[in-house]
């Protein structure tokens, strides 16, 4: 993926296409945002298919939630995005998707574990699950804002995923890697009858030493 252009529009359109084509969202699900500067973010419009975004579907919104440029309503999950940007100054982009395997695992009572695979642990780190709250609710935004302070990804019970990054590529690839790892976990369960266990603490510390700790 190329660098973010001046307004970040091209890369948001590209990531929307990838999310849709890889089945990480369906219909008009999901939302994408990029921090433009200290006072403004770019966010996808509500109710549009992420596989068919155009520049008009991306709005400039202030950090207090006012639409500054563009027509239509911003994503209903805007409060969740603004909450994350308010507590994570290092975060420049956020991807919210509905990946089917990750979402299925939130309903099994067996949590997904990013420590199943070494590279997923290194590039994403721990991935807590947020207990169910209605989509777009203040309750959900508050829980996400509280939990994201210590991690780069969250799963939302019966709903989907949130990944953050220092740029949009990083946020998007974290979603893709997590869904891929979830699929590996489910294949393991099909073959062996149970989900894999995580790498133990000693092996995780060894990985972090070897790769001098994951970014952001
Ligand atoms: Zn959603």
mmCIF file of N, CA and C in Angstrom, residues 64-122:
data_model
loop_
_atom_site.group_PDB
_atom_site.id
_atom_site.type_symbol
_atom_site.label_atom_id
_atom_site.label_comp_id
_atom_site.label_asym_id
_atom_site.label_seq_id
_atom_site.Cartn_x
_atom_site.Cartn_y
_atom_site.Cartn_z
ATOM 1 N N UNK A 64 -14.566 17.363 18.234
ATOM 2 C CA UNK A 64 -15.782 17.407 19.064
ATOM 3 C C UNK A 64 -16.987 16.825 18.325
ATOM 4 N N UNK A 65 -16.761 16.300 17.117
ATOM 5 C CA UNK A 65 -17.812 15.559 16.432
ATOM 6 C C UNK A 65 -18.595 16.345 15.396
ATOM 7 N N UNK A 66 -18.217 17.601 15.124
ATOM 8 C CA UNK A 66 -18.937 18.384 14.114
ATOM 9 C C UNK A 66 -18.402 18.073 12.718
ATOM 10 N N UNK A 67 -19.320 17.936 11.757
ATOM 11 C CA UNK A 67 -18.888 17.723 10.370
ATOM 12 C C UNK A 67 -18.406 19.047 9.802
ATOM 13 N N UNK A 68 -17.151 19.083 9.350
ATOM 14 C CA UNK A 68 -16.556 20.319 8.834
ATOM 15 C C UNK A 68 -16.602 20.371 7.311
ATOM 16 N N UNK A 69 -16.426 19.209 6.692
ATOM 17 C CA UNK A 69 -16.438 19.131 5.227
ATOM 18 C C UNK A 69 -17.153 17.861 4.802
ATOM 19 N N UNK A 70 -18.016 17.984 3.790
ATOM 20 C CA UNK A 70 -18.684 16.812 3.248
ATOM 21 C C UNK A 70 -20.161 16.792 3.603
ATOM 22 N N UNK A 71 -20.887 15.976 2.845
ATOM 23 C CA UNK A 71 -22.327 15.861 3.063
ATOM 24 C C UNK A 71 -22.690 14.497 3.616
ATOM 25 N N UNK A 72 -23.820 14.440 4.328
ATOM 26 C CA UNK A 72 -24.261 13.191 4.917
ATOM 27 C C UNK A 72 -23.783 13.080 6.341
ATOM 28 N N UNK A 73 -24.142 11.955 6.956
ATOM 29 C CA UNK A 73 -23.786 11.760 8.364
ATOM 30 C C UNK A 73 -22.521 10.924 8.484
ATOM 31 N N UNK A 74 -21.678 11.264 9.462
ATOM 32 C CA UNK A 74 -20.509 10.399 9.672
ATOM 33 C C UNK A 74 -20.949 9.048 10.232
ATOM 34 N N UNK A 75 -20.065 8.085 10.181
ATOM 35 C CA UNK A 75 -20.340 6.766 10.745
ATOM 36 C C UNK A 75 -20.990 6.871 12.121
ATOM 37 N N UNK A 76 -21.945 5.973 12.385
ATOM 38 C CA UNK A 76 -22.601 5.980 13.708
ATOM 39 C C UNK A 76 -21.611 5.646 14.819
ATOM 40 N N UNK A 77 -20.471 5.050 14.459
ATOM 41 C CA UNK A 77 -19.467 4.718 15.473
ATOM 42 C C UNK A 77 -18.471 5.866 15.682
ATOM 43 N N UNK A 78 -18.819 7.065 15.207
ATOM 44 C CA UNK A 78 -17.916 8.208 15.387
ATOM 45 C C UNK A 78 -17.468 8.397 16.845
ATOM 46 N N UNK A 79 -18.394 8.311 17.845
ATOM 47 C CA UNK A 79 -17.940 8.505 19.234
ATOM 48 C C UNK A 79 -16.835 7.527 19.654
ATOM 49 N N UNK A 80 -16.914 6.304 19.122
ATOM 50 C CA UNK A 80 -15.891 5.303 19.441
ATOM 51 C C UNK A 80 -14.527 5.746 18.855
ATOM 52 N N UNK A 81 -14.541 6.234 17.626
ATOM 53 C CA UNK A 81 -13.300 6.699 16.991
ATOM 54 C C UNK A 81 -12.739 7.907 17.742
ATOM 55 N N UNK A 82 -13.601 8.868 18.052
ATOM 56 C CA UNK A 82 -13.131 10.076 18.750
ATOM 57 C C UNK A 82 -12.591 9.725 20.136
ATOM 58 N N UNK A 83 -13.261 8.776 20.789
ATOM 59 C CA UNK A 83 -12.792 8.337 22.111
ATOM 60 C C UNK A 83 -11.389 7.759 22.033
ATOM 61 N N UNK A 84 -11.151 6.923 21.028
ATOM 62 C CA UNK A 84 -9.821 6.306 20.870
ATOM 63 C C UNK A 84 -8.760 7.386 20.604
ATOM 64 N N UNK A 85 -9.061 8.311 19.680
ATOM 65 C CA UNK A 85 -8.070 9.357 19.376
ATOM 66 C C UNK A 85 -7.785 10.225 20.607
ATOM 67 N N UNK A 86 -8.797 10.378 21.479
ATOM 68 C CA UNK A 86 -8.586 11.250 22.644
ATOM 69 C C UNK A 86 -7.644 10.623 23.674
ATOM 70 N N UNK A 87 -7.618 9.291 23.728
ATOM 71 C CA UNK A 87 -6.758 8.650 24.738
ATOM 72 C C UNK A 87 -5.460 8.076 24.157
ATOM 73 N N UNK A 88 -5.373 8.015 22.818
ATOM 74 C CA UNK A 88 -4.174 7.444 22.196
ATOM 75 C C UNK A 88 -3.596 8.442 21.190
ATOM 76 N N UNK A 89 -2.721 9.301 21.673
ATOM 77 C CA UNK A 89 -2.151 10.330 20.798
ATOM 78 C C UNK A 89 -1.266 9.723 19.709
ATOM 79 N N UNK A 90 -0.784 8.486 19.944
ATOM 80 C CA UNK A 90 0.069 7.823 18.952
ATOM 81 C C UNK A 90 -0.738 7.257 17.782
ATOM 82 N N UNK A 91 -2.039 7.110 17.952
ATOM 83 C CA UNK A 91 -2.869 6.462 16.923
ATOM 84 C C UNK A 91 -3.235 7.468 15.834
ATOM 85 N N UNK A 92 -2.969 7.059 14.572
ATOM 86 C CA UNK A 92 -3.287 7.925 13.429
ATOM 87 C C UNK A 92 -4.403 7.337 12.561
ATOM 88 N N UNK A 93 -4.788 6.098 12.819
ATOM 89 C CA UNK A 93 -5.835 5.485 11.993
ATOM 90 C C UNK A 93 -6.541 4.368 12.757
ATOM 91 N N UNK A 94 -7.818 4.182 12.419
ATOM 92 C CA UNK A 94 -8.647 3.163 13.084
ATOM 93 C C UNK A 94 -9.482 2.428 12.030
ATOM 94 N N UNK A 95 -9.535 1.105 12.168
ATOM 95 C CA UNK A 95 -10.381 0.288 11.293
ATOM 96 C C UNK A 95 -11.345 -0.500 12.167
ATOM 97 N N UNK A 96 -12.637 -0.356 11.908
ATOM 98 C CA UNK A 96 -13.641 -1.191 12.575
ATOM 99 C C UNK A 96 -14.272 -2.085 11.514
ATOM 100 N N UNK A 97 -14.175 -3.400 11.719
ATOM 101 C CA UNK A 97 -14.698 -4.361 10.749
ATOM 102 C C UNK A 97 -15.544 -5.420 11.457
ATOM 103 N N UNK A 98 -16.159 -6.286 10.653
ATOM 104 C CA UNK A 98 -16.967 -7.387 11.189
ATOM 105 C C UNK A 98 -16.402 -8.716 10.671
ATOM 106 N N UNK A 99 -15.165 -9.047 11.001
ATOM 107 C CA UNK A 99 -14.569 -10.274 10.450
ATOM 108 C C UNK A 99 -15.303 -11.513 10.970
ATOM 109 N N UNK A 100 -15.757 -12.396 10.075
ATOM 110 C CA UNK A 100 -16.655 -13.469 10.516
ATOM 111 C C UNK A 100 -16.049 -14.473 11.496
ATOM 112 N N UNK A 101 -14.789 -14.854 11.312
ATOM 113 C CA UNK A 101 -14.240 -15.888 12.207
ATOM 114 C C UNK A 101 -13.965 -15.293 13.593
ATOM 115 N N UNK A 102 -13.366 -14.124 13.627
ATOM 116 C CA UNK A 102 -13.127 -13.465 14.919
ATOM 117 C C UNK A 102 -14.446 -13.234 15.659
ATOM 118 N N UNK A 103 -15.452 -12.768 14.920
ATOM 119 C CA UNK A 103 -16.742 -12.480 15.555
ATOM 120 C C UNK A 103 -17.377 -13.772 16.074
ATOM 121 N N UNK A 104 -17.267 -14.843 15.294
ATOM 122 C CA UNK A 104 -17.806 -16.134 15.744
ATOM 123 C C UNK A 104 -17.157 -16.556 17.060
ATOM 124 N N UNK A 105 -15.836 -16.360 17.160
ATOM 125 C CA UNK A 105 -15.141 -16.783 18.380
ATOM 126 C C UNK A 105 -15.624 -16.002 19.608
ATOM 127 N N UNK A 106 -16.078 -14.750 19.409
ATOM 128 C CA UNK A 106 -16.567 -13.988 20.580
ATOM 129 C C UNK A 106 -17.854 -14.586 21.136
ATOM 130 N N UNK A 107 -18.469 -15.498 20.376
ATOM 131 C CA UNK A 107 -19.736 -16.082 20.826
ATOM 132 C C UNK A 107 -19.583 -17.503 21.348
ATOM 133 N N UNK A 108 -18.329 -17.967 21.411
ATOM 134 C CA UNK A 108 -18.129 -19.364 21.809
ATOM 135 C C UNK A 108 -17.792 -19.504 23.282
ATOM 136 N N UNK A 109 -17.454 -18.418 23.924
ATOM 137 C CA UNK A 109 -16.988 -18.511 25.309
ATOM 138 C C UNK A 109 -15.508 -18.874 25.382
ATOM 139 N N UNK A 110 -14.889 -19.135 24.220
ATOM 140 C CA UNK A 110 -13.446 -19.396 24.173
ATOM 141 C C UNK A 110 -12.807 -18.206 23.473
ATOM 142 N N UNK A 111 -12.029 -17.450 24.194
ATOM 143 C CA UNK A 111 -11.502 -16.221 23.608
ATOM 144 C C UNK A 111 -10.428 -16.483 22.564
ATOM 145 N N UNK A 112 -10.475 -15.676 21.515
ATOM 146 C CA UNK A 112 -9.370 -15.621 20.564
ATOM 147 C C UNK A 112 -8.116 -15.205 21.332
ATOM 148 N N UNK A 113 -6.967 -15.743 20.918
ATOM 149 C CA UNK A 113 -5.730 -15.368 21.605
ATOM 150 C C UNK A 113 -4.643 -15.046 20.579
ATOM 151 N N UNK A 114 -4.193 -13.796 20.567
ATOM 152 C CA UNK A 114 -3.176 -13.398 19.579
ATOM 153 C C UNK A 114 -1.842 -14.066 19.835
ATOM 154 N N UNK A 115 -1.691 -14.689 20.999
ATOM 155 C CA UNK A 115 -0.448 -15.404 21.306
ATOM 156 C C UNK A 115 -0.458 -16.837 20.775
ATOM 157 N N UNK A 116 -1.446 -17.169 19.942
ATOM 158 C CA UNK A 116 -1.397 -18.462 19.260
ATOM 159 C C UNK A 116 -0.230 -18.487 18.267
ATOM 160 N N UNK A 117 -0.001 -17.363 17.615
ATOM 161 C CA UNK A 117 1.000 -17.298 16.533
ATOM 162 C C UNK A 117 2.019 -16.199 16.834
ATOM 163 N N UNK A 118 3.311 -16.499 16.709
ATOM 164 C CA UNK A 118 4.336 -15.521 17.110
ATOM 165 C C UNK A 118 4.240 -14.188 16.386
ATOM 166 N N UNK A 119 3.997 -14.209 15.075
ATOM 167 C CA UNK A 119 4.010 -12.943 14.330
ATOM 168 C C UNK A 119 2.776 -12.088 14.625
ATOM 169 N N UNK A 120 1.709 -12.744 14.997
ATOM 170 C CA UNK A 120 0.501 -11.989 15.353
ATOM 171 C C UNK A 120 0.715 -11.312 16.713
ATOM 172 N N UNK A 121 1.341 -12.040 17.625
ATOM 173 C CA UNK A 121 1.654 -11.438 18.919
ATOM 174 C C UNK A 121 2.570 -10.221 18.742
ATOM 175 N N UNK A 122 3.569 -10.386 17.893
ATOM 176 C CA UNK A 122 4.537 -9.296 17.708
ATOM 177 C C UNK A 122 3.921 -8.068 17.038
#
